[in-house]
């Protein structure tokens, strides 16, 4: 089977497997992990591969669903290892009316394959498996012909990337000393532009906060008998929004946008009828913070802001129960907290990626950052130099998600070039 046929087959088989993250009501990644294990073992048998190990680092989530993680290592006797880390979970298909074809039925059209997960993150899984095919198909390691790698190879497939990675890379990192070495190289194929020349070397820190604002419920005609939690929430959100943007105003042109962002998102309360003043409001903030800043410092500033806001509550209300001021509270839950750091621009990994892109794609590499979160943030937080890279048309999470089949092969060629030098 040639490389394109292999690409079509693997991509199609993956699309047929629903692996929606259980946090979104899905079945999880177990069936997809079995497919990957079977494919790895198929290659091992087919090419008589020696000096390898495949380990599973599975765990169970709070729903008692198995969350699989696979580490497949191929030892070429080198000091350093290239790790390529893809994720097995996908997001839900969304409104089926927006799909031209069923999301779990692979469709090939104009050199592209359509289906949920085809780009995010099957492109990582497929290109990783193609790399195994490319390395071993014609190589003879007994006499060192054709392939002389600079690094050992590690292909890692994790769960739970789409919902915080608690059961995926965070679980793997608990065993980091047996899996990784300090000077290893890490590629996360979970990002990409159509030209494949963007190399993501930094992610913004992520902080998701749910604020719970407690007032006093009462009839809509008698606001003086209560404390309107909505009014407090509106003013709290606006003031916190302006405060955080003005204080954390550093810019870094590596990112787009170049500054930290602090955006209110969900706003809800505890009533359903118009003629009741709510006594409880909840307000979510999605904060994407430049890696120059410490999330814990931001949280301390939020704590101080809350205390100051509560002391000024009479400024925001016209009619309210003055006897209830002492009972007003603003608490919060941290829904997500990811502190990251930058991979140095002159690191060995970044230079390897630049050279490979120039040679294989004939493009000029561009370094960038991103506001979204990947497993790369967790690796960088542990001090591992990591790049997030890929090729794609940016259709992840969208209806009619798709990717060019040739781009999957190009991604594998980039890995090969880093491993040895593509001939």
mmCIF file of C-alpha atoms in Angstrom:
data_model
loop_
_atom_site.group_PDB
_atom_site.id
_atom_site.type_symbol
_atom_site.label_atom_id
_atom_site.label_comp_id
_atom_site.label_asym_id
_atom_site.label_seq_id
_atom_site.Cartn_x
_atom_site.Cartn_y
_atom_site.Cartn_z
ATOM 1 C CA UNK A 1 0.000 0.000 0.000
ATOM 2 C CA UNK A 2 1.438 3.393 -0.963
ATOM 3 C CA UNK A 3 1.598 6.345 1.435
ATOM 4 C CA UNK A 4 -1.536 8.066 0.102
ATOM 5 C CA UNK A 5 -3.624 4.903 0.335
ATOM 6 C CA UNK A 6 -2.374 4.422 3.893
ATOM 7 C CA UNK A 7 -3.304 8.029 4.685
ATOM 8 C CA UNK A 8 -6.822 7.605 3.334
ATOM 9 C CA UNK A 9 -7.351 4.332 5.184
ATOM 10 C CA UNK A 10 -6.139 5.529 8.583
ATOM 11 C CA UNK A 11 -7.958 8.860 8.335
ATOM 12 C CA UNK A 12 -11.203 7.187 7.302
ATOM 13 C CA UNK A 13 -11.054 4.575 10.051
ATOM 14 C CA UNK A 14 -10.433 7.251 12.700
ATOM 15 C CA UNK A 15 -13.365 9.402 11.579
ATOM 16 C CA UNK A 16 -15.698 6.419 11.964
ATOM 17 C CA UNK A 17 -14.836 6.200 15.680
ATOM 18 C CA UNK A 18 -16.766 8.558 17.939
ATOM 19 C CA UNK A 19 -14.431 9.672 20.758
ATOM 20 C CA UNK A 20 -16.219 12.754 22.072
ATOM 21 C CA UNK A 21 -14.858 13.816 25.456
ATOM 22 C CA UNK A 22 -17.101 12.522 28.288
ATOM 23 C CA UNK A 23 -17.262 16.023 29.774
ATOM 24 C CA UNK A 24 -19.346 16.925 26.719
ATOM 25 C CA UNK A 25 -21.563 13.856 27.124
ATOM 26 C CA UNK A 26 -19.425 11.643 24.878
ATOM 27 C CA UNK A 27 -18.329 8.031 25.101
ATOM 28 C CA UNK A 28 -14.628 8.778 25.540
ATOM 29 C CA UNK A 29 -11.445 7.678 23.854
ATOM 30 C CA UNK A 30 -11.152 3.959 24.636
ATOM 31 C CA UNK A 31 -12.261 2.651 21.228
ATOM 32 C CA UNK A 32 -9.993 5.076 19.373
ATOM 33 C CA UNK A 33 -7.043 4.119 21.573
ATOM 34 C CA UNK A 34 -7.620 0.458 20.696
ATOM 35 C CA UNK A 35 -7.459 1.354 17.006
ATOM 36 C CA UNK A 36 -4.134 3.157 17.545
ATOM 37 C CA UNK A 37 -2.714 0.243 19.531
ATOM 38 C CA UNK A 38 -3.782 -2.217 16.837
ATOM 39 C CA UNK A 39 -2.174 -0.063 14.125
ATOM 40 C CA UNK A 40 1.084 0.246 16.071
ATOM 41 C CA UNK A 41 1.215 -3.506 16.593
ATOM 42 C CA UNK A 42 0.400 -4.071 12.924
ATOM 43 C CA UNK A 43 3.454 -2.003 11.920
ATOM 44 C CA UNK A 44 5.659 -3.700 14.506
ATOM 45 C CA UNK A 45 4.767 -7.108 13.097
ATOM 46 C CA UNK A 46 4.833 -6.037 9.458
ATOM 47 C CA UNK A 47 8.282 -4.420 9.637
ATOM 48 C CA UNK A 48 9.701 -6.736 12.311
ATOM 49 C CA UNK A 49 10.509 -3.734 14.499
ATOM 50 C CA UNK A 50 12.875 -4.345 17.398
ATOM 51 C CA UNK A 51 13.825 -2.233 20.415
ATOM 52 C CA UNK A 52 10.427 -0.735 21.061
ATOM 53 C CA UNK A 53 8.053 -0.462 23.987
ATOM 54 C CA UNK A 54 4.367 0.359 24.173
ATOM 55 C CA UNK A 55 2.956 1.330 27.560
ATOM 56 C CA UNK A 56 -0.516 2.397 28.551
ATOM 57 C CA UNK A 57 -1.064 4.973 31.274
ATOM 58 C CA UNK A 58 -4.799 4.631 31.619
ATOM 59 C CA UNK A 59 -6.919 6.159 34.343
ATOM 60 C CA UNK A 60 -10.620 6.525 35.183
ATOM 61 C CA UNK A 61 -12.510 9.788 35.423
ATOM 62 C CA UNK A 62 -15.193 10.800 37.923
ATOM 63 C CA UNK A 63 -17.801 9.081 35.724
ATOM 64 C CA UNK A 64 -15.833 5.810 35.979
ATOM 65 C CA UNK A 65 -14.988 6.001 32.274
ATOM 66 C CA UNK A 66 -11.571 4.697 31.200
ATOM 67 C CA UNK A 67 -9.361 7.494 29.858
ATOM 68 C CA UNK A 68 -6.525 5.892 27.865
ATOM 69 C CA UNK A 69 -3.027 7.254 27.271
ATOM 70 C CA UNK A 70 -0.439 5.494 25.080
ATOM 71 C CA UNK A 71 3.332 5.949 24.986
ATOM 72 C CA UNK A 72 5.032 4.104 22.105
ATOM 73 C CA UNK A 73 8.837 4.387 22.119
ATOM 74 C CA UNK A 74 11.278 3.334 19.416
ATOM 75 C CA UNK A 75 14.840 3.140 20.664
ATOM 76 C CA UNK A 76 17.576 3.972 18.161
ATOM 77 C CA UNK A 77 20.289 4.165 20.801
ATOM 78 C CA UNK A 78 20.349 7.976 21.005
ATOM 79 C CA UNK A 79 20.634 10.251 24.024
ATOM 80 C CA UNK A 80 17.658 12.443 23.145
ATOM 81 C CA UNK A 81 14.132 11.593 22.104
ATOM 82 C CA UNK A 82 11.678 13.336 19.798
ATOM 83 C CA UNK A 83 8.200 13.115 21.332
ATOM 84 C CA UNK A 84 5.155 13.713 19.118
ATOM 85 C CA UNK A 85 2.035 14.116 21.248
ATOM 86 C CA UNK A 86 -1.480 13.886 19.766
ATOM 87 C CA UNK A 87 -4.854 13.715 21.489
ATOM 88 C CA UNK A 88 -7.536 11.084 21.055
ATOM 89 C CA UNK A 89 -10.630 12.988 22.161
ATOM 90 C CA UNK A 90 -12.811 15.140 19.926
ATOM 91 C CA UNK A 91 -15.548 17.723 20.469
ATOM 92 C CA UNK A 92 -19.240 17.041 19.748
ATOM 93 C CA UNK A 93 -20.521 17.328 16.193
ATOM 94 C CA UNK A 94 -22.878 20.240 17.009
ATOM 95 C CA UNK A 95 -25.881 21.058 14.829
ATOM 96 C CA UNK A 96 -26.159 18.208 12.321
ATOM 97 C CA UNK A 97 -28.094 20.453 9.934
ATOM 98 C CA UNK A 98 -24.895 22.422 9.344
ATOM 99 C CA UNK A 99 -23.051 19.331 8.079
ATOM 100 C CA UNK A 100 -23.147 18.454 4.397
ATOM 101 C CA UNK A 101 -22.549 14.797 5.299
ATOM 102 C CA UNK A 102 -22.815 12.758 8.527
ATOM 103 C CA UNK A 103 -19.876 13.778 10.767
ATOM 104 C CA UNK A 104 -18.733 10.191 11.396
ATOM 105 C CA UNK A 105 -18.879 9.138 7.755
ATOM 106 C CA UNK A 106 -15.593 9.991 6.015
ATOM 107 C CA UNK A 107 -16.045 11.798 2.706
ATOM 108 C CA UNK A 108 -13.178 12.488 0.305
ATOM 109 C CA UNK A 109 -13.598 15.392 -2.083
ATOM 110 C CA UNK A 110 -11.058 17.513 -3.974
ATOM 111 C CA UNK A 111 -8.147 15.931 -2.134
ATOM 112 C CA UNK A 112 -9.643 16.623 1.296
ATOM 113 C CA UNK A 113 -11.157 14.275 3.861
ATOM 114 C CA UNK A 114 -14.218 15.452 5.781
ATOM 115 C CA UNK A 115 -15.443 14.303 9.193
ATOM 116 C CA UNK A 116 -15.394 15.189 12.874
ATOM 117 C CA UNK A 117 -11.846 15.012 14.204
ATOM 118 C CA UNK A 118 -10.233 14.961 10.757
ATOM 119 C CA UNK A 119 -8.124 17.993 11.655
ATOM 120 C CA UNK A 120 -8.412 18.119 15.436
ATOM 121 C CA UNK A 121 -6.617 15.941 16.226
ATOM 122 C CA UNK A 122 -6.521 13.136 13.677
ATOM 123 C CA UNK A 123 -3.861 15.077 11.802
ATOM 124 C CA UNK A 124 -1.531 14.389 14.720
ATOM 125 C CA UNK A 125 -2.491 10.723 14.978
ATOM 126 C CA UNK A 126 -2.361 10.053 11.234
ATOM 127 C CA UNK A 127 0.938 11.853 10.615
ATOM 128 C CA UNK A 128 2.514 10.062 13.583
ATOM 129 C CA UNK A 129 1.501 6.665 12.234
ATOM 130 C CA UNK A 130 2.647 7.605 8.729
ATOM 131 C CA UNK A 131 6.058 8.443 10.180
ATOM 132 C CA UNK A 132 6.398 4.854 11.434
ATOM 133 C CA UNK A 133 5.557 3.660 7.951
ATOM 134 C CA UNK A 134 8.109 5.989 6.367
ATOM 135 C CA UNK A 135 10.899 5.041 8.778
ATOM 136 C CA UNK A 136 10.575 1.286 8.671
ATOM 137 C CA UNK A 137 9.170 0.435 5.260
ATOM 138 C CA UNK A 138 12.539 0.260 3.489
ATOM 139 C CA UNK A 139 15.032 0.470 6.362
ATOM 140 C CA UNK A 140 17.457 -2.191 7.491
ATOM 141 C CA UNK A 141 18.738 -1.377 10.949
ATOM 142 C CA UNK A 142 21.116 -4.318 11.104
ATOM 143 C CA UNK A 143 23.463 -2.601 8.658
ATOM 144 C CA UNK A 144 22.243 1.000 9.243
ATOM 145 C CA UNK A 145 21.009 1.484 5.683
ATOM 146 C CA UNK A 146 18.738 4.289 4.543
ATOM 147 C CA UNK A 147 17.833 5.732 7.923
ATOM 148 C CA UNK A 148 20.280 7.119 10.458
ATOM 149 C CA UNK A 149 18.242 8.971 13.089
ATOM 150 C CA UNK A 150 19.534 11.700 15.367
ATOM 151 C CA UNK A 151 16.918 10.955 18.025
ATOM 152 C CA UNK A 152 14.901 8.159 19.526
ATOM 153 C CA UNK A 153 11.211 8.419 18.692
ATOM 154 C CA UNK A 154 8.256 8.545 21.046
ATOM 155 C CA UNK A 155 4.670 8.684 19.824
ATOM 156 C CA UNK A 156 2.236 9.657 22.569
ATOM 157 C CA UNK A 157 -1.560 9.618 22.303
ATOM 158 C CA UNK A 158 -3.447 11.251 25.177
ATOM 159 C CA UNK A 159 -7.014 11.710 26.348
ATOM 160 C CA UNK A 160 -8.914 14.739 27.594
ATOM 161 C CA UNK A 161 -7.142 17.538 25.706
ATOM 162 C CA UNK A 162 -10.438 19.194 24.832
ATOM 163 C CA UNK A 163 -11.423 19.651 28.472
ATOM 164 C CA UNK A 164 -8.343 20.528 30.525
ATOM 165 C CA UNK A 165 -6.133 17.420 30.132
ATOM 166 C CA UNK A 166 -6.612 16.220 33.720
ATOM 167 C CA UNK A 167 -6.877 12.625 32.515
ATOM 168 C CA UNK A 168 -4.405 13.072 29.676
ATOM 169 C CA UNK A 169 -1.077 14.898 29.674
ATOM 170 C CA UNK A 170 -1.442 15.929 33.319
ATOM 171 C CA UNK A 171 -1.806 12.258 34.224
ATOM 172 C CA UNK A 172 1.193 11.359 32.039
ATOM 173 C CA UNK A 173 3.331 14.047 33.682
ATOM 174 C CA UNK A 174 2.920 12.348 37.048
ATOM 175 C CA UNK A 175 5.271 9.713 35.576
ATOM 176 C CA UNK A 176 7.460 12.186 33.708
ATOM 177 C CA UNK A 177 10.753 10.874 35.091
ATOM 178 C CA UNK A 178 10.232 7.474 33.478
ATOM 179 C CA UNK A 179 8.953 8.889 30.173
ATOM 180 C CA UNK A 180 10.856 12.111 29.478
ATOM 181 C CA UNK A 181 14.363 13.521 29.773
ATOM 182 C CA UNK A 182 15.222 17.163 30.289
ATOM 183 C CA UNK A 183 16.770 17.710 26.842
ATOM 184 C CA UNK A 184 14.139 15.826 24.824
ATOM 185 C CA UNK A 185 12.282 17.532 21.980
ATOM 186 C CA UNK A 186 8.474 17.865 21.991
ATOM 187 C CA UNK A 187 6.142 18.495 19.047
ATOM 188 C CA UNK A 188 2.402 18.883 19.596
ATOM 189 C CA UNK A 189 0.638 18.680 16.187
ATOM 190 C CA UNK A 190 -2.473 20.510 17.366
ATOM 191 C CA UNK A 191 -2.285 23.824 15.523
ATOM 192 C CA UNK A 192 -1.546 24.972 12.033
ATOM 193 C CA UNK A 193 -1.946 27.285 9.109
ATOM 194 C CA UNK A 194 -2.521 26.280 5.471
ATOM 195 C CA UNK A 195 1.116 26.977 4.564
ATOM 196 C CA UNK A 196 2.491 25.053 7.561
ATOM 197 C CA UNK A 197 5.036 27.750 8.290
ATOM 198 C CA UNK A 198 3.739 28.945 11.688
ATOM 199 C CA UNK A 199 5.618 27.564 14.702
ATOM 200 C CA UNK A 200 3.826 28.198 17.986
ATOM 201 C CA UNK A 201 6.367 28.615 20.802
ATOM 202 C CA UNK A 202 4.169 30.114 23.520
ATOM 203 C CA UNK A 203 0.620 30.024 24.808
ATOM 204 C CA UNK A 204 -1.144 32.510 26.972
ATOM 205 C CA UNK A 205 -1.880 31.445 30.519
ATOM 206 C CA UNK A 206 -5.508 30.429 30.904
ATOM 207 C CA UNK A 207 -7.695 31.421 33.844
ATOM 208 C CA UNK A 208 -11.425 30.686 33.847
ATOM 209 C CA UNK A 209 -13.299 32.030 36.865
ATOM 210 C CA UNK A 210 -16.942 31.749 37.924
ATOM 211 C CA UNK A 211 -18.002 34.534 40.294
ATOM 212 C CA UNK A 212 -21.003 33.961 42.568
ATOM 213 C CA UNK A 213 -22.644 37.189 43.703
ATOM 214 C CA UNK A 214 -25.168 36.893 46.557
ATOM 215 C CA UNK A 215 -27.727 39.632 47.171
ATOM 216 C CA UNK A 216 -31.318 39.263 48.379
ATOM 217 C CA UNK A 217 -34.290 38.175 46.296
ATOM 218 C CA UNK A 218 -37.507 40.204 46.424
ATOM 219 C CA UNK A 219 -40.518 41.316 44.375
ATOM 220 C CA UNK A 220 -39.760 43.465 41.362
ATOM 221 C CA UNK A 221 -42.033 46.254 42.623
ATOM 222 C CA UNK A 222 -40.210 46.611 45.956
ATOM 223 C CA UNK A 223 -36.447 46.775 45.293
ATOM 224 C CA UNK A 224 -36.015 48.406 48.679
ATOM 225 C CA UNK A 225 -36.755 45.004 50.247
ATOM 226 C CA UNK A 226 -33.865 43.233 48.535
ATOM 227 C CA UNK A 227 -30.448 43.551 46.938
ATOM 228 C CA UNK A 228 -30.436 43.166 43.146
ATOM 229 C CA UNK A 229 -27.703 40.642 42.321
ATOM 230 C CA UNK A 230 -27.977 41.497 38.617
ATOM 231 C CA UNK A 231 -27.108 45.145 39.211
ATOM 232 C CA UNK A 232 -24.123 44.071 41.296
ATOM 233 C CA UNK A 233 -23.040 41.600 38.594
ATOM 234 C CA UNK A 234 -23.293 44.212 35.805
ATOM 235 C CA UNK A 235 -21.198 46.720 37.701
ATOM 236 C CA UNK A 236 -18.773 44.105 39.009
ATOM 237 C CA UNK A 237 -18.150 42.744 35.517
ATOM 238 C CA UNK A 238 -17.652 46.168 33.948
ATOM 239 C CA UNK A 239 -15.307 47.406 36.680
ATOM 240 C CA UNK A 240 -13.265 44.198 36.854
ATOM 241 C CA UNK A 241 -13.029 44.159 33.056
ATOM 242 C CA UNK A 242 -11.589 47.695 32.991
ATOM 243 C CA UNK A 243 -9.350 47.097 36.008
ATOM 244 C CA UNK A 244 -7.673 43.963 34.643
ATOM 245 C CA UNK A 245 -7.211 45.355 31.138
ATOM 246 C CA UNK A 246 -5.646 48.546 32.491
ATOM 247 C CA UNK A 247 -3.317 46.816 34.965
ATOM 248 C CA UNK A 248 -2.123 43.919 32.791
ATOM 249 C CA UNK A 249 -1.490 45.956 29.666
ATOM 250 C CA UNK A 250 1.853 44.648 28.446
ATOM 251 C CA UNK A 251 1.987 43.704 24.754
ATOM 252 C CA UNK A 252 3.804 40.882 22.991
ATOM 253 C CA UNK A 253 3.580 40.891 19.195
ATOM 254 C CA UNK A 254 4.203 37.132 19.181
ATOM 255 C CA UNK A 255 0.483 36.802 19.944
ATOM 256 C CA UNK A 256 -2.705 37.874 18.199
ATOM 257 C CA UNK A 257 -4.106 39.826 19.966
ATOM 258 C CA UNK A 258 -0.809 41.048 21.389
ATOM 259 C CA UNK A 259 -2.149 41.707 24.876
ATOM 260 C CA UNK A 260 -3.783 39.740 27.676
ATOM 261 C CA UNK A 261 -7.565 39.429 27.445
ATOM 262 C CA UNK A 262 -10.145 39.425 30.250
ATOM 263 C CA UNK A 263 -13.606 38.754 28.857
ATOM 264 C CA UNK A 264 -16.914 38.200 30.688
ATOM 265 C CA UNK A 265 -18.777 35.318 29.076
ATOM 266 C CA UNK A 266 -21.635 33.521 30.889
ATOM 267 C CA UNK A 267 -24.075 35.598 32.958
ATOM 268 C CA UNK A 268 -26.943 33.870 34.768
ATOM 269 C CA UNK A 269 -29.179 34.262 37.823
ATOM 270 C CA UNK A 270 -31.593 32.244 39.948
ATOM 271 C CA UNK A 271 -34.921 33.515 38.610
ATOM 272 C CA UNK A 272 -37.121 32.788 35.590
ATOM 273 C CA UNK A 273 -39.780 35.512 35.781
ATOM 274 C CA UNK A 274 -39.515 39.218 34.999
ATOM 275 C CA UNK A 275 -41.175 40.465 38.170
ATOM 276 C CA UNK A 276 -38.642 39.031 40.625
ATOM 277 C CA UNK A 277 -35.392 40.702 41.585
ATOM 278 C CA UNK A 278 -32.647 38.049 41.690
ATOM 279 C CA UNK A 279 -30.736 37.341 44.872
ATOM 280 C CA UNK A 280 -27.998 35.316 43.191
ATOM 281 C CA UNK A 281 -26.058 35.947 39.995
ATOM 282 C CA UNK A 282 -23.202 34.011 38.442
ATOM 283 C CA UNK A 283 -20.674 35.493 36.112
ATOM 284 C CA UNK A 284 -17.850 33.767 34.205
ATOM 285 C CA UNK A 285 -14.628 35.362 33.010
ATOM 286 C CA UNK A 286 -12.328 33.859 30.362
ATOM 287 C CA UNK A 287 -8.842 35.290 30.929
ATOM 288 C CA UNK A 288 -5.970 34.659 28.490
ATOM 289 C CA UNK A 289 -2.878 36.118 30.105
ATOM 290 C CA UNK A 290 0.559 36.698 28.598
ATOM 291 C CA UNK A 291 3.122 34.225 29.992
ATOM 292 C CA UNK A 292 5.099 37.166 31.429
ATOM 293 C CA UNK A 293 2.470 37.415 34.178
ATOM 294 C CA UNK A 294 1.906 35.078 37.126
ATOM 295 C CA UNK A 295 -1.668 33.788 37.401
ATOM 296 C CA UNK A 296 -1.432 33.749 41.196
ATOM 297 C CA UNK A 297 -0.677 37.493 41.178
ATOM 298 C CA UNK A 298 -3.756 38.068 39.016
ATOM 299 C CA UNK A 299 -5.858 36.095 41.503
ATOM 300 C CA UNK A 300 -4.524 38.161 44.414
ATOM 301 C CA UNK A 301 -5.502 41.313 42.562
ATOM 302 C CA UNK A 302 -8.970 39.865 41.975
ATOM 303 C CA UNK A 303 -9.288 39.163 45.712
ATOM 304 C CA UNK A 304 -8.372 42.765 46.525
ATOM 305 C CA UNK A 305 -10.750 44.034 43.853
ATOM 306 C CA UNK A 306 -13.637 42.041 45.382
ATOM 307 C CA UNK A 307 -12.983 43.488 48.843
ATOM 308 C CA UNK A 308 -12.902 47.038 47.480
ATOM 309 C CA UNK A 309 -16.024 46.473 45.389
ATOM 310 C CA UNK A 310 -18.043 45.197 48.354
ATOM 311 C CA UNK A 311 -17.090 48.291 50.360
ATOM 312 C CA UNK A 312 -18.450 50.505 47.560
ATOM 313 C CA UNK A 313 -21.726 48.639 46.908
ATOM 314 C CA UNK A 314 -23.983 51.584 47.927
ATOM 315 C CA UNK A 315 -22.559 53.471 44.927
ATOM 316 C CA UNK A 316 -24.112 50.959 42.519
ATOM 317 C CA UNK A 317 -27.620 50.572 43.991
ATOM 318 C CA UNK A 318 -30.451 53.131 44.157
ATOM 319 C CA UNK A 319 -33.107 51.189 46.086
ATOM 320 C CA UNK A 320 -32.058 48.283 48.288
ATOM 321 C CA UNK A 321 -32.382 46.841 51.787
ATOM 322 C CA UNK A 322 -29.626 48.650 53.652
ATOM 323 C CA UNK A 323 -29.786 46.093 56.454
ATOM 324 C CA UNK A 324 -28.573 43.414 54.030
ATOM 325 C CA UNK A 325 -25.264 45.079 53.131
ATOM 326 C CA UNK A 326 -23.376 42.970 55.650
ATOM 327 C CA UNK A 327 -24.737 39.771 54.070
ATOM 328 C CA UNK A 328 -23.670 40.492 50.490
ATOM 329 C CA UNK A 329 -20.914 38.126 49.336
ATOM 330 C CA UNK A 330 -18.847 37.630 46.197
ATOM 331 C CA UNK A 331 -17.096 34.276 45.966
ATOM 332 C CA UNK A 332 -15.537 32.498 43.015
ATOM 333 C CA UNK A 333 -14.557 29.083 41.698
ATOM 334 C CA UNK A 334 -11.539 28.536 39.463
ATOM 335 C CA UNK A 335 -12.761 26.453 36.526
ATOM 336 C CA UNK A 336 -9.430 26.261 34.712
ATOM 337 C CA UNK A 337 -5.934 27.442 35.551
ATOM 338 C CA UNK A 338 -2.991 26.829 33.221
ATOM 339 C CA UNK A 339 0.333 28.588 33.739
ATOM 340 C CA UNK A 340 2.768 28.310 30.850
ATOM 341 C CA UNK A 341 6.022 29.779 29.591
ATOM 342 C CA UNK A 342 7.777 30.394 26.284
ATOM 343 C CA UNK A 343 10.013 27.983 24.417
ATOM 344 C CA UNK A 344 13.229 29.900 23.655
ATOM 345 C CA UNK A 345 13.424 31.161 20.068
ATOM 346 C CA UNK A 346 16.968 29.834 19.666
ATOM 347 C CA UNK A 347 16.331 26.423 21.231
ATOM 348 C CA UNK A 348 17.468 23.301 19.397
ATOM 349 C CA UNK A 349 13.889 22.257 18.784
ATOM 350 C CA UNK A 350 12.867 25.566 17.206
ATOM 351 C CA UNK A 351 15.928 25.528 14.949
ATOM 352 C CA UNK A 352 15.144 21.947 13.894
ATOM 353 C CA UNK A 353 11.556 22.933 13.057
ATOM 354 C CA UNK A 354 12.693 25.951 11.046
ATOM 355 C CA UNK A 355 15.154 23.910 9.009
ATOM 356 C CA UNK A 356 12.599 21.177 8.321
ATOM 357 C CA UNK A 357 9.944 23.649 7.172
ATOM 358 C CA UNK A 358 12.382 25.365 4.824
ATOM 359 C CA UNK A 359 13.558 22.076 3.349
ATOM 360 C CA UNK A 360 10.289 20.149 3.062
ATOM 361 C CA UNK A 361 7.758 22.946 2.501
ATOM 362 C CA UNK A 362 10.036 25.564 0.946
ATOM 363 C CA UNK A 363 8.441 28.182 3.219
ATOM 364 C CA UNK A 364 9.932 30.792 5.515
ATOM 365 C CA UNK A 365 9.086 29.828 9.130
ATOM 366 C CA UNK A 366 7.312 32.337 11.376
ATOM 367 C CA UNK A 367 7.324 32.100 15.177
ATOM 368 C CA UNK A 368 4.053 32.877 16.931
ATOM 369 C CA UNK A 369 2.041 32.458 20.096
ATOM 370 C CA UNK A 370 -1.607 31.567 20.617
ATOM 371 C CA UNK A 371 -4.384 32.250 23.074
ATOM 372 C CA UNK A 372 -5.941 28.794 22.968
ATOM 373 C CA UNK A 373 -4.673 25.991 25.160
ATOM 374 C CA UNK A 374 -2.955 22.748 24.117
ATOM 375 C CA UNK A 375 -0.995 20.073 25.958
ATOM 376 C CA UNK A 376 2.070 22.146 25.087
ATOM 377 C CA UNK A 377 1.281 24.544 27.938
ATOM 378 C CA UNK A 378 1.593 21.761 30.513
ATOM 379 C CA UNK A 379 4.870 20.542 29.032
ATOM 380 C CA UNK A 380 6.363 24.038 29.007
ATOM 381 C CA UNK A 381 5.243 24.561 32.600
ATOM 382 C CA UNK A 382 7.387 21.522 33.490
ATOM 383 C CA UNK A 383 10.385 23.036 31.700
ATOM 384 C CA UNK A 384 10.258 21.000 28.462
ATOM 385 C CA UNK A 385 10.952 22.866 25.233
ATOM 386 C CA UNK A 386 7.848 22.353 23.126
ATOM 387 C CA UNK A 387 6.507 23.587 19.810
ATOM 388 C CA UNK A 388 2.918 23.329 18.668
ATOM 389 C CA UNK A 389 2.780 22.939 14.910
ATOM 390 C CA UNK A 390 0.804 21.475 12.077
ATOM 391 C CA UNK A 391 -0.770 22.108 8.696
ATOM 392 C CA UNK A 392 -4.484 22.702 8.326
ATOM 393 C CA UNK A 393 -7.254 24.926 7.030
ATOM 394 C CA UNK A 394 -8.401 25.883 10.534
ATOM 395 C CA UNK A 395 -11.675 23.942 10.467
ATOM 396 C CA UNK A 396 -11.297 22.405 13.933
ATOM 397 C CA UNK A 397 -14.567 22.286 15.944
ATOM 398 C CA UNK A 398 -16.524 23.492 12.905
ATOM 399 C CA UNK A 399 -19.214 21.754 10.847
ATOM 400 C CA UNK A 400 -17.702 20.018 7.804
ATOM 401 C CA UNK A 401 -14.319 19.792 9.515
ATOM 402 C CA UNK A 402 -11.708 18.648 6.990
ATOM 403 C CA UNK A 403 -8.028 18.478 6.086
ATOM 404 C CA UNK A 404 -6.036 17.992 2.903
ATOM 405 C CA UNK A 405 -4.722 14.443 2.637
ATOM 406 C CA UNK A 406 -1.427 15.674 1.193
ATOM 407 C CA UNK A 407 -0.925 17.876 4.245
ATOM 408 C CA UNK A 408 -0.956 14.805 6.490
ATOM 409 C CA UNK A 409 1.897 13.342 4.451
ATOM 410 C CA UNK A 410 3.781 16.639 4.538
ATOM 411 C CA UNK A 411 3.521 16.658 8.334
ATOM 412 C CA UNK A 412 5.056 13.182 8.509
ATOM 413 C CA UNK A 413 7.857 14.342 6.211
ATOM 414 C CA UNK A 414 8.611 17.226 8.576
ATOM 415 C CA UNK A 415 8.991 14.782 11.475
ATOM 416 C CA UNK A 416 11.208 12.576 9.323
ATOM 417 C CA UNK A 417 13.393 15.538 8.391
ATOM 418 C CA UNK A 418 13.881 16.369 12.061
ATOM 419 C CA UNK A 419 14.681 12.754 12.880
ATOM 420 C CA UNK A 420 17.304 12.390 10.172
ATOM 421 C CA UNK A 421 17.064 14.478 7.063
ATOM 422 C CA UNK A 422 14.502 13.703 4.381
ATOM 423 C CA UNK A 423 16.047 12.225 1.225
#
